[in-house]
Structure formats: structure tokens, C-alpha cells
Tab-separated table of C-alpha atoms and ligand atoms in Angstrom:
chain	number	residue	atom	x	y	z
A	151	UNK	CA	78.953	107.099	91.439
A	152	UNK	CA	81.847	108.708	93.291
A	153	UNK	CA	81.689	111.677	90.937
A	154	UNK	CA	77.998	112.270	91.500
A	155	UNK	CA	76.818	111.019	94.901
A	156	UNK	CA	79.174	113.175	97.021
A	157	UNK	CA	78.028	116.302	95.182
A	158	UNK	CA	74.368	115.369	95.665
A	159	UNK	CA	75.126	114.872	99.379
A	160	UNK	CA	76.851	118.257	99.588
A	161	UNK	CA	73.627	119.799	98.237
A	162	UNK	CA	71.873	118.195	101.214
A	163	UNK	CA	74.247	119.978	103.605
A	164	UNK	CA	76.860	117.280	104.268
A	165	UNK	CA	80.597	117.986	104.428
A	166	UNK	CA	81.674	115.077	102.185
A	167	UNK	CA	85.264	114.349	101.266
A	168	UNK	CA	86.573	111.638	98.988
A	169	UNK	CA	89.810	109.696	99.353
A	170	UNK	CA	91.483	108.532	96.151
A	171	UNK	CA	94.669	106.674	95.225
A	172	UNK	CA	97.119	108.997	93.457
A	173	UNK	CA	96.848	107.531	89.951
A	174	UNK	CA	98.357	109.852	87.324
A	175	UNK	CA	94.897	110.959	86.092
A	176	UNK	CA	93.838	111.763	89.652
A	177	UNK	CA	96.977	113.789	90.398
A	178	UNK	CA	96.434	115.726	87.160
A	179	UNK	CA	92.703	116.237	87.673
A	180	UNK	CA	92.476	117.401	91.284
A	181	UNK	CA	92.925	121.145	91.603
A	182	UNK	CA	95.300	122.901	94.021
A	183	UNK	CA	96.821	119.818	95.640
A	184	UNK	CA	98.624	120.642	98.909
A	185	UNK	CA	100.364	118.199	101.245
A	186	UNK	CA	98.397	117.416	104.407
A	187	UNK	CA	100.859	115.069	106.047
A	188	UNK	CA	103.787	112.864	105.208
A	189	UNK	CA	102.873	109.343	106.252
A	190	UNK	CA	106.274	107.780	105.590
A	191	UNK	CA	106.923	104.227	104.417
A	192	UNK	CA	103.835	101.934	104.443
A	193	UNK	CA	103.386	98.467	102.953
A	194	UNK	CA	106.701	98.652	101.116
A	195	UNK	CA	106.182	102.070	99.502
A	196	UNK	CA	109.185	104.139	100.592
A	197	UNK	CA	107.272	107.374	100.711
A	198	UNK	CA	103.555	107.980	101.153
A	199	UNK	CA	102.123	111.474	101.438
A	200	UNK	CA	98.517	112.548	101.881
A	201	UNK	CA	97.509	115.541	99.783
A	202	UNK	CA	94.255	117.495	99.599
A	203	UNK	CA	92.782	119.494	96.748
A	204	UNK	CA	89.446	120.213	95.096
A	205	UNK	CA	87.426	118.164	92.648
A	206	UNK	CA	87.055	120.028	89.336
A	207	UNK	CA	83.926	122.219	89.055
A	208	UNK	CA	83.162	121.943	92.740
A	209	UNK	CA	84.383	123.032	96.114
A	210	UNK	CA	84.531	119.509	97.398
A	211	UNK	CA	87.739	118.348	99.044
A	212	UNK	CA	89.479	115.291	97.651
A	213	UNK	CA	92.250	113.640	99.645
A	214	UNK	CA	94.806	111.941	97.441
A	215	UNK	CA	97.305	109.283	98.521
A	216	UNK	CA	100.549	109.968	96.729
A	217	UNK	CA	102.579	106.758	96.742
A	218	UNK	CA	104.365	106.885	93.427
A	219	UNK	CA	105.729	103.359	93.734
A	220	UNK	CA	102.184	101.979	93.926
A	221	UNK	CA	100.091	104.287	91.817
A	222	UNK	CA	102.187	106.014	89.164
A	223	UNK	CA	102.369	103.123	86.775
A	224	UNK	CA	101.540	102.342	83.160
A	225	UNK	CA	98.294	100.533	82.379
A	226	UNK	CA	94.999	101.166	84.153
A	227	UNK	CA	94.405	101.305	87.914
A	228	UNK	CA	94.075	97.528	88.232
A	229	UNK	CA	96.212	95.902	85.569
A	230	UNK	CA	99.530	96.534	83.898
A	231	UNK	CA	100.085	97.192	80.177
A	232	UNK	CA	100.095	93.394	79.653
A	233	UNK	CA	96.490	93.178	80.911
A	234	UNK	CA	97.547	91.196	84.006
A	235	UNK	CA	96.661	92.224	87.569
A	236	UNK	CA	99.554	93.889	89.363
A	237	UNK	CA	100.959	91.273	91.721
A	238	UNK	CA	101.007	93.751	94.603
A	239	UNK	CA	97.360	94.824	94.236
A	240	UNK	CA	96.746	93.686	97.817
A	241	UNK	CA	99.270	96.259	99.054
A	242	UNK	CA	98.144	98.977	96.638
A	243	UNK	CA	94.493	98.743	97.660
A	244	UNK	CA	95.285	97.683	101.221
A	245	UNK	CA	96.989	101.067	101.520
A	246	UNK	CA	93.744	102.780	100.470
A	247	UNK	CA	91.843	101.112	103.329
A	248	UNK	CA	94.686	101.711	105.789
A	249	UNK	CA	94.845	105.441	105.011
A	250	UNK	CA	91.029	105.692	105.171
A	251	UNK	CA	91.054	104.228	108.686
A	252	UNK	CA	93.842	106.545	109.863
A	253	UNK	CA	92.080	109.536	108.324
A	254	UNK	CA	88.872	108.500	110.069
A	255	UNK	CA	90.656	108.447	113.431
A	256	UNK	CA	91.842	112.030	112.984
A	257	UNK	CA	95.525	111.049	112.960
A	258	UNK	CA	96.207	112.287	109.434
A	259	UNK	CA	94.129	115.463	109.299
A	260	UNK	CA	92.991	116.573	112.742
A	261	UNK	CA	91.051	119.412	111.053
A	262	UNK	CA	88.435	117.002	109.640
A	263	UNK	CA	87.101	113.827	111.188
A	264	UNK	CA	84.229	111.989	109.465
A	265	UNK	CA	81.067	110.839	111.226
A	266	UNK	CA	80.495	108.040	108.703
A	267	UNK	CA	82.955	106.283	106.376
A	268	UNK	CA	81.562	104.940	103.102
A	269	UNK	CA	83.806	102.459	101.212
A	270	UNK	CA	83.191	101.209	97.671
A	271	UNK	CA	83.807	97.751	96.232
A	272	UNK	CA	86.643	95.349	96.991
A	273	UNK	CA	89.356	97.948	96.435
A	274	UNK	CA	88.223	99.790	99.553
A	275	UNK	CA	87.095	96.623	101.334
A	276	UNK	CA	89.827	96.673	103.997
A	277	UNK	CA	88.658	100.066	105.273
A	278	UNK	CA	86.121	98.598	107.739
A	279	UNK	CA	88.650	95.907	108.710
A	280	UNK	CA	91.287	98.495	109.685
A	281	UNK	CA	88.702	100.658	111.431
A	282	UNK	CA	87.650	97.745	113.631
A	283	UNK	CA	91.330	97.243	114.560
A	284	UNK	CA	91.303	100.491	116.506
A	285	UNK	CA	89.194	99.978	119.655
A	286	UNK	CA	88.951	103.712	120.246
A	287	UNK	CA	87.515	104.362	116.794
A	288	UNK	CA	83.725	104.135	116.814
A	289	UNK	CA	82.990	105.650	113.424
A	290	UNK	CA	80.299	103.625	111.581
A	291	UNK	CA	81.074	102.230	108.145
A	292	UNK	CA	78.958	101.658	105.058
A	293	UNK	CA	80.236	99.340	102.361
A	294	UNK	CA	78.796	99.409	98.839
A	295	UNK	CA	78.981	96.486	96.433
A	296	UNK	CA	79.122	97.671	92.838
A	297	UNK	CA	79.786	94.247	91.364
A	298	UNK	CA	80.110	91.146	93.533
A	299	UNK	CA	81.836	89.234	90.743
A	300	UNK	CA	85.066	91.120	91.511
A	301	UNK	CA	85.983	89.938	94.991
A	302	UNK	CA	89.619	90.969	95.447
A	303	UNK	CA	90.966	87.507	96.301
A	304	UNK	CA	94.608	86.932	97.281
A	305	UNK	CA	96.752	84.020	98.549
A	306	UNK	CA	96.734	83.639	102.327
A	307	UNK	CA	100.510	84.140	102.564
A	308	UNK	CA	100.061	87.761	101.376
A	309	UNK	CA	98.321	88.485	104.648
A	310	UNK	CA	101.708	89.258	106.287
A	311	UNK	CA	101.976	92.341	104.083
A	312	UNK	CA	98.811	93.976	105.367
A	313	UNK	CA	99.236	94.589	109.087
A	314	UNK	CA	96.048	92.722	110.008
A	315	UNK	CA	95.856	90.042	112.720
A	316	UNK	CA	95.513	86.350	111.828
A	317	UNK	CA	92.146	86.222	113.613
A	318	UNK	CA	90.690	88.302	110.801
A	319	UNK	CA	91.775	85.625	108.320
A	320	UNK	CA	89.310	83.002	109.579
A	321	UNK	CA	86.049	81.855	107.948
A	322	UNK	CA	84.202	84.309	110.235
A	323	UNK	CA	86.470	87.030	108.928
A	324	UNK	CA	87.840	87.530	105.445
A	325	UNK	CA	89.087	84.010	104.678
A	326	UNK	CA	87.695	82.679	101.395
A	327	UNK	CA	88.402	79.067	100.374
A	328	UNK	CA	91.912	79.084	101.820
A	329	UNK	CA	92.628	82.543	100.413
A	330	UNK	CA	91.358	85.935	101.618
A	331	UNK	CA	88.975	88.398	100.016
A	332	UNK	CA	88.892	92.181	100.310
A	333	UNK	CA	85.210	92.086	99.301
A	334	UNK	CA	84.425	89.701	102.128
A	335	UNK	CA	86.282	91.969	104.581
A	336	UNK	CA	84.012	94.817	103.518
A	337	UNK	CA	80.944	92.626	103.999
A	338	UNK	CA	81.948	91.242	107.382
A	339	UNK	CA	83.402	94.313	109.114
A	340	UNK	CA	81.106	97.123	107.933
A	341	UNK	CA	78.040	98.277	109.838
A	342	UNK	CA	75.779	98.567	106.812
A	343	UNK	CA	76.028	97.107	103.338
A	344	UNK	CA	74.428	98.550	100.258
A	345	UNK	CA	74.368	97.613	96.654
A	346	UNK	CA	73.252	99.539	93.624
A	347	UNK	CA	69.705	98.263	93.131
A	348	UNK	CA	67.062	96.664	95.374
A	349	UNK	CA	66.721	93.639	93.108
A	350	UNK	CA	70.488	92.947	93.027
A	351	UNK	CA	70.422	93.153	96.853
A	352	UNK	CA	67.936	90.264	96.839
A	353	UNK	CA	69.754	88.325	94.112
A	354	UNK	CA	73.166	88.308	95.819
A	355	UNK	CA	71.655	86.419	98.755
A	356	UNK	CA	71.162	83.441	96.388
A	357	UNK	CA	73.749	80.938	95.131
A	358	UNK	CA	72.988	81.910	91.527
A	359	UNK	CA	74.194	85.508	91.955
A	360	UNK	CA	76.133	85.351	95.242
A	361	UNK	CA	79.561	84.499	93.750
A	362	UNK	CA	80.243	82.184	96.698
A	363	UNK	CA	79.502	84.988	99.167
A	364	UNK	CA	75.728	84.438	99.319
A	365	UNK	CA	76.048	82.810	102.765
A	366	UNK	CA	77.727	85.967	104.088
A	367	UNK	CA	75.062	88.081	102.408
A	368	UNK	CA	72.303	86.042	104.038
A	369	UNK	CA	73.981	86.381	107.450
A	370	UNK	CA	73.957	90.113	106.996
A	371	UNK	CA	70.681	90.550	105.190
A	372	UNK	CA	69.207	92.822	107.874
A	373	UNK	CA	72.022	95.270	107.253
A	374	UNK	CA	71.857	94.981	103.455
A	375	UNK	CA	69.848	97.292	101.242
A	376	UNK	CA	69.740	98.312	97.589
A	377	UNK	CA	69.799	101.931	96.478
A	378	UNK	CA	69.579	102.635	92.771
A	379	UNK	CA	72.332	104.611	91.122
A	380	UNK	CA	71.259	107.880	89.588
A	381	UNK	CA	71.847	109.569	86.258
A	382	UNK	CA	73.470	112.940	85.776
A	383	UNK	CA	70.777	114.535	83.609
A	384	UNK	CA	72.972	117.572	82.963
A	385	UNK	CA	75.109	115.194	80.863
A	386	UNK	CA	72.524	112.661	79.668
A	387	UNK	CA	69.633	114.518	78.121
A	388	UNK	CA	68.356	114.689	74.527
A	389	UNK	CA	68.961	118.441	74.656
A	390	UNK	CA	72.673	117.610	74.704
A	391	UNK	CA	75.201	119.180	72.346
A	392	UNK	CA	76.929	115.886	71.504
A	393	UNK	CA	74.036	114.652	69.341
A	394	UNK	CA	73.135	115.721	65.808
A	395	UNK	CA	69.869	117.426	66.641
A	396	UNK	CA	68.513	117.971	70.131
A	397	UNK	CA	64.955	116.893	70.850
A	398	UNK	CA	62.495	116.483	73.682
A	399	UNK	CA	59.458	114.446	74.710
A	400	UNK	CA	57.249	117.179	73.234
A	401	UNK	CA	59.018	117.233	69.885
A	402	UNK	CA	60.698	114.015	68.803
A	403	UNK	CA	61.591	115.133	65.256
A	404	UNK	CA	65.263	115.593	66.201
A	405	UNK	CA	65.441	111.912	67.113
A	406	UNK	CA	64.735	110.937	63.490
A	407	UNK	CA	67.583	113.207	62.384
A	408	UNK	CA	69.880	111.562	64.932
A	409	UNK	CA	68.940	108.100	63.660
A	410	UNK	CA	69.588	108.958	60.019
A	411	UNK	CA	72.901	110.638	60.872
A	412	UNK	CA	74.009	107.561	62.805
A	413	UNK	CA	73.043	105.240	59.942
A	414	UNK	CA	74.986	107.397	57.495
A	415	UNK	CA	78.006	107.719	59.816
A	416	UNK	CA	78.310	103.921	59.926
A	417	UNK	CA	77.341	103.189	56.327
A	418	UNK	CA	74.036	101.523	57.246
A	419	UNK	CA	71.075	101.556	54.903
A	420	UNK	CA	68.549	104.304	55.668
A	421	UNK	CA	65.804	102.220	54.039
A	422	UNK	CA	65.480	99.434	56.626
A	423	UNK	CA	61.871	98.932	57.702
A	424	UNK	CA	62.708	97.514	61.143
A	425	UNK	CA	64.055	99.386	64.176
A	426	UNK	CA	67.699	100.267	64.785
A	427	UNK	CA	69.013	98.348	67.815
A	428	UNK	CA	72.111	99.628	69.626
A	429	UNK	CA	74.577	98.300	72.162
A	430	UNK	CA	76.883	100.497	74.267
A	431	UNK	CA	78.639	98.094	76.551
A	432	UNK	CA	81.593	96.102	77.615
A	433	UNK	CA	81.557	93.178	75.193
A	434	UNK	CA	81.533	90.361	77.739
A	435	UNK	CA	79.470	87.323	78.564
A	436	UNK	CA	78.280	89.111	81.751
A	437	UNK	CA	76.573	91.546	79.390
A	438	UNK	CA	75.010	88.692	77.370
A	439	UNK	CA	76.848	89.676	74.218
A	440	UNK	CA	77.259	86.034	73.179
A	441	UNK	CA	73.458	85.675	73.379
A	442	UNK	CA	73.047	88.683	71.149
A	443	UNK	CA	75.456	87.328	68.534
A	444	UNK	CA	73.503	84.073	68.568
A	445	UNK	CA	70.156	85.889	68.215
A	446	UNK	CA	71.384	88.203	65.451
A	447	UNK	CA	69.811	86.191	62.585
A	448	UNK	CA	66.366	86.739	64.129
A	449	UNK	CA	66.972	90.468	64.420
A	450	UNK	CA	68.031	90.644	60.774
A	451	UNK	CA	65.084	88.528	59.617
A	452	UNK	CA	62.803	91.223	61.029
A	453	UNK	CA	64.409	93.824	58.768
A	454	UNK	CA	66.042	95.459	61.794
A	455	UNK	CA	69.579	96.823	62.148
A	456	UNK	CA	72.237	96.581	64.856
A	457	UNK	CA	74.989	98.997	65.803
A	458	UNK	CA	77.517	98.132	68.511
A	459	UNK	CA	79.932	100.319	70.490
A	460	UNK	CA	82.175	98.518	72.937
A	461	UNK	CA	85.356	96.716	73.837
A	462	UNK	CA	85.921	93.489	75.652
A	463	UNK	CA	86.500	89.805	75.108
A	464	UNK	CA	88.414	89.079	71.898
A	465	UNK	CA	86.063	86.412	70.536
A	466	UNK	CA	83.034	88.657	71.003
A	467	UNK	CA	84.761	91.617	69.361
A	468	UNK	CA	85.677	89.327	66.458
A	469	UNK	CA	82.111	87.987	66.284
A	470	UNK	CA	80.599	91.467	65.947
A	471	UNK	CA	83.267	92.503	63.429
A	472	UNK	CA	82.479	89.456	61.334
A	473	UNK	CA	78.712	90.093	61.548
A	474	UNK	CA	79.281	93.662	60.329
A	475	UNK	CA	81.518	92.499	57.488
A	476	UNK	CA	78.887	90.120	56.115
A	477	UNK	CA	75.893	92.455	56.716
A	478	UNK	CA	77.363	95.875	55.911
A	479	UNK	CA	73.955	97.499	55.268
A	480	UNK	CA	72.452	96.406	58.538
A	481	UNK	CA	75.177	95.761	61.114
A	482	UNK	CA	77.965	98.123	62.184
A	483	UNK	CA	80.449	97.941	65.012
A	484	UNK	CA	82.917	100.329	66.570
A	485	UNK	CA	85.407	98.599	68.841
A	486	UNK	CA	86.603	101.171	71.345
A	487	UNK	CA	85.554	103.363	74.229
A	488	UNK	CA	84.164	106.670	73.045
A	489	UNK	CA	81.956	108.734	75.295
A	490	UNK	CA	80.673	111.278	72.786
A	491	UNK	CA	79.935	108.502	70.279
A	492	UNK	CA	77.933	106.740	72.999
A	493	UNK	CA	75.589	109.755	73.122
A	494	UNK	CA	75.042	109.518	69.355
A	495	UNK	CA	74.295	105.790	69.647
A	496	UNK	CA	71.783	106.212	72.422
A	497	UNK	CA	70.050	109.166	70.772
A	498	UNK	CA	70.009	107.640	67.273
A	499	UNK	CA	68.822	104.127	68.114
A	500	UNK	CA	65.210	103.003	68.471
A	501	UNK	CA	66.042	100.253	70.970
A	502	UNK	CA	68.988	99.798	73.340
A	503	UNK	CA	69.879	96.170	74.073
A	504	UNK	CA	71.057	95.139	77.560
A	505	UNK	CA	70.692	91.340	77.662
A	506	UNK	CA	72.926	90.889	80.742
A	507	UNK	CA	73.391	87.636	82.640
A	508	UNK	CA	73.678	89.766	85.786
A	509	UNK	CA	73.537	93.530	86.181
A	510	UNK	CA	74.009	95.207	89.579
A	511	UNK	CA	72.317	98.415	88.422
A	512	UNK	CA	73.079	99.239	84.797
A	513	UNK	CA	73.254	102.804	83.560
A	514	UNK	CA	72.750	102.647	79.832
A	515	UNK	CA	69.098	101.568	80.105
A	516	UNK	CA	68.508	104.670	82.237
A	517	UNK	CA	70.159	106.901	79.621
A	518	UNK	CA	68.110	105.195	76.903
A	519	UNK	CA	64.858	105.929	78.723
A	520	UNK	CA	65.690	109.624	78.827
A	521	UNK	CA	66.465	109.655	75.080
A	522	UNK	CA	63.198	107.967	74.051
A	523	UNK	CA	65.136	104.838	73.088
A	524	UNK	CA	63.264	101.819	74.361
A	525	UNK	CA	65.482	99.524	76.465
A	526	UNK	CA	65.285	95.785	75.791
A	527	UNK	CA	66.709	94.132	78.893
A	528	UNK	CA	66.898	90.868	80.763
A	529	UNK	CA	64.887	90.681	83.998
A	530	UNK	CA	67.913	90.797	86.351
A	531	UNK	CA	69.389	93.183	88.915
A	532	UNK	CA	68.764	96.863	88.371
A	533	UNK	CA	67.390	96.231	84.886
A	534	UNK	CA	64.340	94.591	86.451
A	535	UNK	CA	63.953	97.546	88.841
A	536	UNK	CA	64.056	100.215	86.149
A	537	UNK	CA	62.332	98.923	83.002
A	538	UNK	CA	58.610	98.073	82.890
A	539	UNK	CA	57.845	95.479	80.221
A	540	UNK	CA	55.555	96.330	77.337
A	541	UNK	CA	52.568	93.965	77.680
A	542	UNK	CA	48.793	94.257	77.656
A	543	UNK	CA	48.528	95.005	81.368
A	544	UNK	CA	51.317	97.583	81.574
A	545	UNK	CA	50.040	99.295	78.425
A	546	UNK	CA	46.515	99.397	79.835
A	547	UNK	CA	47.700	101.229	82.956
A	548	UNK	CA	50.218	103.448	81.148
A	549	UNK	CA	53.315	102.039	82.811
A	550	UNK	CA	55.281	100.286	80.045
A	551	UNK	CA	58.739	101.699	79.299
A	552	UNK	CA	60.624	98.917	77.442
A	553	UNK	CA	60.967	95.216	76.695
A	554	UNK	CA	61.945	92.613	79.268
A	555	UNK	CA	62.791	88.921	78.812
A	556	UNK	CA	63.506	86.254	81.409
A	557	UNK	CA	65.870	83.506	80.375
A	558	UNK	CA	69.522	83.996	79.409
A	559	UNK	CA	69.020	82.068	76.183
A	560	UNK	CA	69.255	82.894	72.511
A	561	UNK	CA	65.633	81.798	72.075
A	562	UNK	CA	64.254	84.087	74.792
A	563	UNK	CA	66.249	87.076	73.554
A	564	UNK	CA	65.375	86.343	69.923
A	565	UNK	CA	61.678	86.090	70.747
A	566	UNK	CA	61.655	89.442	72.581
A	567	UNK	CA	63.565	91.054	69.713
A	568	UNK	CA	60.912	89.801	67.278
A	569	UNK	CA	58.101	91.086	69.501
A	570	UNK	CA	59.792	94.460	69.866
A	571	UNK	CA	60.026	94.677	66.073
A	572	UNK	CA	56.301	93.941	65.864
A	573	UNK	CA	55.483	96.653	68.402
A	574	UNK	CA	57.654	99.127	66.465
A	575	UNK	CA	55.164	98.975	63.603
A	576	UNK	CA	52.500	100.563	65.849
A	577	UNK	CA	53.775	104.119	65.635
A	578	UNK	CA	51.311	105.707	68.043
A	579	UNK	CA	51.790	103.109	70.786
A	580	UNK	CA	55.566	103.333	70.309
A	581	UNK	CA	55.548	107.098	70.788
A	582	UNK	CA	53.526	106.766	73.986
A	583	UNK	CA	56.062	104.369	75.456
A	584	UNK	CA	58.921	106.636	74.364
A	585	UNK	CA	57.366	109.644	76.046
A	586	UNK	CA	56.654	107.733	79.235
A	587	UNK	CA	60.279	106.605	79.412
A	588	UNK	CA	61.511	110.128	78.847
A	589	UNK	CA	59.511	111.340	81.830
A	590	UNK	CA	61.057	108.800	84.240
A	591	UNK	CA	63.335	110.322	86.822
A	592	UNK	CA	66.339	108.394	88.141
A	593	UNK	CA	68.272	111.331	89.553
A	594	UNK	CA	71.079	111.319	92.092
A	595	UNK	CA	69.008	113.587	94.307
A	596	UNK	CA	66.643	110.717	95.116
A	597	UNK	CA	69.505	108.275	95.700
A	598	UNK	CA	71.284	110.790	97.936
A	599	UNK	CA	68.152	111.115	100.073
A	600	UNK	CA	68.223	107.343	100.595
A	601	UNK	CA	71.932	107.378	101.494
A	602	UNK	CA	71.290	110.205	103.948
A	603	UNK	CA	68.665	108.111	105.684
A	604	UNK	CA	71.094	105.190	105.847
A	605	UNK	CA	73.936	107.309	107.274
A	606	UNK	CA	71.586	108.683	109.916
A	607	UNK	CA	70.511	105.165	110.893
A	608	UNK	CA	74.202	104.203	111.213
A	609	UNK	CA	75.032	106.781	113.806
A	610	UNK	CA	72.620	104.957	116.123
A	611	UNK	CA	74.617	101.723	115.763
A	612	UNK	CA	76.762	100.836	118.792
A	613	UNK	CA	79.741	99.165	117.085
A	614	UNK	CA	80.738	96.956	114.191
A	615	UNK	CA	81.875	93.329	114.369
A	616	UNK	CA	85.142	93.875	116.233
A	617	UNK	CA	86.521	90.343	116.226
B	75	LIG	P1	79.330	98.341	83.778
B	75	LIG	O1	79.740	99.318	84.842
B	75	LIG	O2	79.020	96.974	84.282
B	75	LIG	O3	80.248	98.307	82.596
B	75	LIG	P2	77.058	100.153	83.474
B	75	LIG	O4	75.886	100.137	82.568
B	75	LIG	O5	76.783	100.280	84.937
B	75	LIG	O6	77.921	98.841	83.169
B	75	LIG	O7	78.008	101.358	83.099
B	75	LIG	C1	78.714	101.375	81.906
B	75	LIG	C2	79.075	102.820	81.582
B	75	LIG	O8	80.145	102.801	80.632
B	75	LIG	C3	77.946	103.589	80.943
B	75	LIG	O9	78.058	104.945	81.318
B	75	LIG	C4	78.218	103.421	79.451
B	75	LIG	O10	77.699	104.483	78.688
B	75	LIG	C5	79.712	103.428	79.431
B	75	LIG	N1	80.299	102.657	78.330
B	75	LIG	C6	80.427	101.309	78.234
B	75	LIG	N2	81.083	100.978	77.101
B	75	LIG	C7	81.353	102.135	76.460
B	75	LIG	C8	82.030	102.456	75.244
B	75	LIG	N3	82.541	101.514	74.474
B	75	LIG	N4	82.150	103.755	74.902
B	75	LIG	C9	81.624	104.721	75.692
B	75	LIG	N5	80.996	104.492	76.851
B	75	LIG	C10	80.856	103.205	77.240
């Protein structure tokens, strides 16, 4: 989102800048980095310097926080090589919010002062909290929830490290069951809250999806809205060079070539009479991958095939590996993260499975639509907003784009898989649904227009919760 939305906003005439922690990949990727100001020691990092450069392939400015002690580490941005969270993550991401607030006040780069600050997910959740600490700073803040399940929770005693007053650590502030939560800080101290689909915005106000923060969401529901993520169609399009043969809604012959090539690449039979189902996903229970493993016998009974690309929980990886080993003609799995392979999966499959337990927006079902691969999804979050179920009514009014099921159970998923296999046998009807999906447009331009409207409504807001 942070790669695409700012550029779509620039096209609408905004002067957008992004602020990023100086992870090694960021320092390598940003072009022409120059120091803006030396901030000095903050939060235990001996030296913190703010740099500015350009995002690749654009003229957009990126500010980068260089704090080598915090950010130049092995592992990924959140966990060390042992897979454990860094034990100073509160300082590492607290620094991000702290710098954002000081940049917003003009102290760090007097040449550029934002009119709106937009912070994303728990990592940037302290930004609105620090902004409300400065009584002179009236800049409105927008906070976007990408996934409420990750709440950035830390022990209360860590609060001393963050230069925030104790009054912010109360139940009305960011306190969370005797601890404190960066996510909750973002929710409580921002002017407007968004999440990445309208349906997820409704769901997180309920105990089932609210991750213990549904009360806060309900308190703030008038300031909460859902704006769908977009797709970069310059990257995700069946004309793309990463797939075996490009195709389009007018001429789908290339899709057959892609399917056969994918079957051959993974040693699957090319004689199966059922559809080829694919998964491109984190292999986690959030994504319903345990349900899929349980429903696999029904898929195979229909003469269908399954191909899985993903990494994740060890038992699920092992489950898919085992399924492939005992059904080598009809099940294949690649454990790993591989972007160009993901294009081949989505182009070559007939159906893309996204049986998630919860799904804030979901991107792969949007890619699948564009590639004429019918998504089979659970009716949750953004999946419910973006896929129209194949049924008599939706077919009659030419709206159907995929298959939707309700309950997070093996039976419900298995039943929809069987029905999808039945529908696959009706070639003409299948093609119509494919073509309709391919014509759907979930571009960033539309999302950016919605964010613009939100930013404009913010500037009319007097001030955030300043307690
Ligand atoms: P989430 O962010 O919850 O993992 P999304 O559907 O919003 O789910 O986004 C996942 C993104 O990661 C998609 O762009 C998808 O193509 C990509 N992805 C997931 N797993 C893999 C993988 N193993 N290899 C390549 N791309 C992957």
C-alpha cells in the first residue's frame, strides 16, 4: 500500500512524502540519500540521523531514519534470525512515531511541513500519540489498520522508555489489559481511522473480529471507514511477461497454455478432468489453510487438482508436503516466497482459494479476477466486498465473479469446492464469469480518490483527543 497509494496521490496533485525506518533494504533502495538533520541520541540509540532521498522510479521524497543500532540488524524488520520479536521493538517503532511527530511540527525539516499525517498499523501507532503531546501542533492524523490481529502490545514497565506521560497509559488511552498497545494508541489519538475494506471496518466493531479492541472501535465508529486497497495493474495483468503466454479477456487461449505449463512444471497430470485450484498465501490458520487440508479429499474426489505456493506454520507446511507426496499427480506444493512464481500460479490456475478466517482486504483474489481465475473465498472482510458469488440470481443479472462460502468449516468449504467443480463443467457459463471478473477494476486511482476526500474532511477537524 505504501508503495502504491502515495504515487496515486501524487498523480492527484498532492506533495506526499513517506517516512521509513532505515532497514538495510530501505537504505539500499532509496536513491540519492542526503542527510537532513542529525537528531542525536533518542530512545537509547546513540546516533539517529534523518536522511531524504527518492523512491525508485519516481520523484517522490522518502525520509529515512538512520539509527543503525535499531534498524541495521539480521532477520526481518520485526523479528530476529531466531524468529523471535526483538525485545526492544517498542523503542524501534516508538522512534518511528516520535520522528514522524517531530517532522510534522517542522522541527526536523523546516522546508516541508505536512498538512495531514497518515500512519499505518501498530508500528506507526505512536505517531498520533506524540503529535497530541505537542499543544502547538494541530496537524490532523489518519491511522490505518491493516490487520487488527497485530496490536503491538508491550509490558507497562516499558512505558518509561518512550517519553510519553503516564496519563496516556490509562484505559482511556493506550492501556490494554495491564499492558499497553501501539495499535490502541493509533485508534485513540488519531482524528480519523481507516481500514482496508468497508466490510472489515464493520467486522472489527464486533467481538468476533475486534481482537479485544472492538469496544474502542465502537466508540470511534463515526470516525472509522473502510477503503479498499487497490491493485497495481501494471504489474498484475495477464499481458505480463512473467507468465508462459500472455492472454486477455478477448482471447483466453494463452490461459490454457499457462495451465498446462504449470502442471508440467510441478509434475501434475495434464489429464485431470476437474479444475486446477491454487493457493498463494501465508500458510496460517488465519488464511484457513487447515480447513483446506481437511477438505482436500473432497477436492480430489471431484477429479480436481491443487497447487500451493506459500510459507508459514510448520504443521501446515508439513500437511501440504505430505498431501503432495501421496497424490503426486494431483497435488503439488512449493514452500517458499517467490513473486514471479506467484504470477504463474495465478495465471495457470482455474480457481484461486482464499478460505480465510478473517481477511482485512486480501489482494490475491483481486489478482485472480484480473487473470480470469475464479476466486473461491470465505464471506469475510474484503473478500466479501470484492467477490460476487456464483448463484442463480447473480448469474441472471450478470454479476457473478467467483464462489463464496459462509462458515469456517471443512464441510462448508468442501461443499463450495464441489459446487465449483460442477460449475466448471459448464464451459460457456464459466467463460462468462471469467470475462466479467477480468473487467472488474480495483485500481489505486479509485482508492486514492477516497483517501483524498478523507484528508480534506480532516482539515476541517478542530483537534484530536488531547488527553
Ligand atoms: P496478507 O497481507 O494477509 O498476507 P494479502 O492477500 O493482503 O495477504 O497479501 C499477500 C501478498 O503476498 C499478495 O501480494 C501475495 O501475492 C503475496 N504472497 C503471499 N505468499 C506468497 C508467496 N509464497 N510467494 C509470493 N507471493 C506471495
